[in-house]
């Protein structure tokens, strides 16, 4: 069994209102000097697969089909034992 | 300037309906053998700080006060140059 970790982040240039809201809330709380807050998703899953390359290919397929909106989002896959 | 990356994940044992929904959607799409899907948040921000230890302490404070609900969520901080 392998574990996959997927980061889905908005592409540069895509507006991130959620990140903006976090940035505003941080400065309202008195945290200054914080900039460029971006929020993404982090998805962990277990795969019944033993070959890391095959696992990565499957997760890539999942990202393209479901996990990420590739028009506006990038994804990064890490496979761990 | 330092970059901080924060992972906020649900603690083990806390129900994750969003992860469950992703798991169901994956199996509806024909991806079998996927288990234990958990979704968390991934937050990136820039800090006007040069000392990594001070930056980490500040981000820890942000996590405790805003970014994570420490009753049900864990957080992990990575500071990069």
Tab-separated table of C-alpha atoms in Angstrom:
chain	number	residue	atom	x	y	z
A	1	UNK	CA	0.000	0.000	0.000
A	2	UNK	CA	1.276	3.434	-0.890
A	3	UNK	CA	0.277	6.829	0.408
A	4	UNK	CA	-0.182	9.728	-1.996
A	5	UNK	CA	-0.139	13.369	-1.019
A	6	UNK	CA	-1.533	15.874	-3.480
A	7	UNK	CA	-1.191	19.647	-3.288
A	8	UNK	CA	-3.650	21.584	-5.409
A	9	UNK	CA	-2.825	25.280	-5.668
A	10	UNK	CA	-4.196	28.141	-7.701
A	11	UNK	CA	-2.022	29.167	-10.631
A	12	UNK	CA	-0.135	32.432	-10.370
A	13	UNK	CA	-2.300	35.290	-11.548
A	14	UNK	CA	-5.543	33.628	-10.538
A	15	UNK	CA	-7.295	35.698	-7.880
A	16	UNK	CA	-7.465	33.974	-4.506
A	17	UNK	CA	-10.237	35.602	-2.434
A	18	UNK	CA	-9.860	33.017	0.326
A	19	UNK	CA	-6.162	33.798	0.665
A	20	UNK	CA	-6.975	37.508	0.615
A	21	UNK	CA	-9.499	37.010	3.431
A	22	UNK	CA	-6.898	35.165	5.504
A	23	UNK	CA	-4.400	37.969	4.890
A	24	UNK	CA	-6.934	40.582	6.004
A	25	UNK	CA	-7.883	38.579	9.098
A	26	UNK	CA	-4.204	38.201	10.008
A	27	UNK	CA	-3.602	41.917	9.797
A	28	UNK	CA	-6.786	42.585	11.812
A	29	UNK	CA	-5.311	40.303	14.472
A	30	UNK	CA	-2.143	42.386	14.507
A	31	UNK	CA	0.108	40.191	12.369
A	32	UNK	CA	1.899	42.662	10.147
A	33	UNK	CA	4.363	42.123	7.335
A	34	UNK	CA	2.401	39.191	5.942
A	35	UNK	CA	1.994	39.172	2.202
A	36	UNK	CA	0.898	37.005	-0.681
A	37	UNK	CA	-1.322	34.642	1.261
A	38	UNK	CA	-2.558	31.822	-0.963
A	39	UNK	CA	-4.748	28.941	0.081
A	40	UNK	CA	-4.732	25.587	-1.614
A	41	UNK	CA	-5.940	22.068	-0.941
A	42	UNK	CA	-4.002	19.173	0.464
A	43	UNK	CA	-5.374	15.710	-0.201
A	44	UNK	CA	-4.020	12.474	1.259
A	45	UNK	CA	-5.078	9.025	0.117
A	46	UNK	CA	-4.061	5.383	0.352
A	47	UNK	CA	-3.638	3.292	-2.783
A	48	UNK	CA	-3.591	-0.503	-3.078
A	49	UNK	CA	-0.567	-0.312	-5.321
A	50	UNK	CA	3.021	-1.359	-4.736
A	51	UNK	CA	4.768	0.287	-7.661
A	52	UNK	CA	5.427	4.005	-7.006
A	53	UNK	CA	5.512	4.855	-10.724
A	54	UNK	CA	2.147	3.183	-11.359
A	55	UNK	CA	0.717	4.883	-8.253
A	56	UNK	CA	1.898	8.254	-9.460
A	57	UNK	CA	0.368	7.702	-12.888
A	58	UNK	CA	-2.971	6.783	-11.284
A	59	UNK	CA	-2.969	9.807	-9.016
A	60	UNK	CA	-2.050	12.041	-11.949
A	61	UNK	CA	-5.099	10.692	-13.766
A	62	UNK	CA	-7.246	11.414	-10.668
A	63	UNK	CA	-5.931	14.962	-10.557
A	64	UNK	CA	-6.712	15.569	-14.214
A	65	UNK	CA	-10.196	14.100	-13.920
A	66	UNK	CA	-11.367	15.187	-10.486
A	67	UNK	CA	-9.002	16.640	-7.929
A	68	UNK	CA	-7.777	19.718	-9.753
A	69	UNK	CA	-9.340	22.155	-12.170
A	70	UNK	CA	-6.356	22.352	-14.480
A	71	UNK	CA	-7.565	25.572	-16.104
A	72	UNK	CA	-6.867	27.515	-12.936
A	73	UNK	CA	-5.033	25.095	-10.643
A	74	UNK	CA	-1.686	23.346	-10.504
A	75	UNK	CA	-1.155	20.077	-8.703
A	76	UNK	CA	1.843	18.324	-7.205
A	77	UNK	CA	1.962	14.643	-6.307
A	78	UNK	CA	4.176	12.970	-3.695
A	79	UNK	CA	4.119	9.219	-3.291
A	80	UNK	CA	5.371	7.707	-0.036
A	81	UNK	CA	5.683	4.126	1.173
B	1	UNK	CA	11.769	37.660	3.225
B	2	UNK	CA	10.828	34.129	4.155
B	3	UNK	CA	8.108	31.892	2.774
B	4	UNK	CA	5.996	29.819	5.119
B	5	UNK	CA	3.974	26.788	4.120
B	6	UNK	CA	1.326	25.560	6.506
B	7	UNK	CA	-0.549	22.263	6.289
B	8	UNK	CA	-3.744	22.111	8.305
B	9	UNK	CA	-5.199	18.610	8.554
B	10	UNK	CA	-8.039	17.058	10.507
B	11	UNK	CA	-6.933	15.009	13.498
B	12	UNK	CA	-7.256	11.270	13.266
B	13	UNK	CA	-10.693	10.157	14.333
B	14	UNK	CA	-12.369	13.375	13.229
B	15	UNK	CA	-14.889	12.643	10.499
B	16	UNK	CA	-13.919	14.100	7.129
B	17	UNK	CA	-17.044	14.321	4.955
B	18	UNK	CA	-15.178	16.196	2.229
B	19	UNK	CA	-12.571	13.437	2.018
B	20	UNK	CA	-15.366	10.861	1.992
B	21	UNK	CA	-17.053	12.685	-0.896
B	22	UNK	CA	-13.798	12.691	-2.865
B	23	UNK	CA	-13.367	8.959	-2.183
B	24	UNK	CA	-16.896	8.259	-3.421
B	25	UNK	CA	-16.415	10.414	-6.507
B	26	UNK	CA	-13.157	8.614	-7.298
B	27	UNK	CA	-14.798	5.225	-7.121
B	28	UNK	CA	-17.722	6.472	-9.228
B	29	UNK	CA	-15.120	7.469	-11.835
B	30	UNK	CA	-13.701	3.931	-11.782
B	31	UNK	CA	-10.685	4.494	-9.546
B	32	UNK	CA	-10.704	1.470	-7.274
B	33	UNK	CA	-8.460	0.532	-4.377
B	34	UNK	CA	-8.442	4.072	-3.028
B	35	UNK	CA	-8.909	4.364	0.698
B	36	UNK	CA	-8.663	6.813	3.568
B	37	UNK	CA	-9.064	9.979	1.556
B	38	UNK	CA	-8.539	13.039	3.772
B	39	UNK	CA	-8.661	16.629	2.681
B	40	UNK	CA	-6.794	19.386	4.431
B	41	UNK	CA	-5.757	22.953	3.757
B	42	UNK	CA	-2.470	24.218	2.437
B	43	UNK	CA	-1.622	27.850	3.096
B	44	UNK	CA	1.384	29.716	1.704
B	45	UNK	CA	2.440	33.163	2.852
B	46	UNK	CA	5.364	35.563	2.696
B	47	UNK	CA	6.800	37.078	5.873
B	48	UNK	CA	8.997	40.178	6.200
B	49	UNK	CA	11.293	38.310	8.533
B	50	UNK	CA	14.840	37.115	8.087
B	51	UNK	CA	15.256	34.793	11.048
B	52	UNK	CA	13.685	31.377	10.378
B	53	UNK	CA	13.145	30.665	14.091
B	54	UNK	CA	11.323	33.965	14.627
B	55	UNK	CA	9.291	33.349	11.467
B	56	UNK	CA	8.281	29.908	12.663
B	57	UNK	CA	7.227	31.286	16.057
B	58	UNK	CA	5.080	33.934	14.351
B	59	UNK	CA	3.422	31.427	12.046
B	60	UNK	CA	2.780	29.096	14.993
B	61	UNK	CA	1.005	31.963	16.717
B	62	UNK	CA	-1.071	32.575	13.536
B	63	UNK	CA	-2.017	28.901	13.435
B	64	UNK	CA	-3.130	28.886	17.063
B	65	UNK	CA	-5.134	32.084	16.663
B	66	UNK	CA	-6.602	31.817	13.181
B	67	UNK	CA	-5.401	29.269	10.688
B	68	UNK	CA	-6.223	26.052	12.520
B	69	UNK	CA	-8.980	24.968	14.861
B	70	UNK	CA	-6.726	23.117	17.260
B	71	UNK	CA	-9.623	21.193	18.805
B	72	UNK	CA	-10.048	19.156	15.645
B	73	UNK	CA	-7.086	20.076	13.448
B	74	UNK	CA	-3.330	19.593	13.441
B	75	UNK	CA	-0.955	21.955	11.702
B	76	UNK	CA	2.552	21.665	10.324
B	77	UNK	CA	4.797	24.610	9.456
B	78	UNK	CA	7.656	24.669	6.945
B	79	UNK	CA	9.767	27.772	6.570
B	80	UNK	CA	11.766	28.261	3.374
B	81	UNK	CA	14.131	30.998	2.201
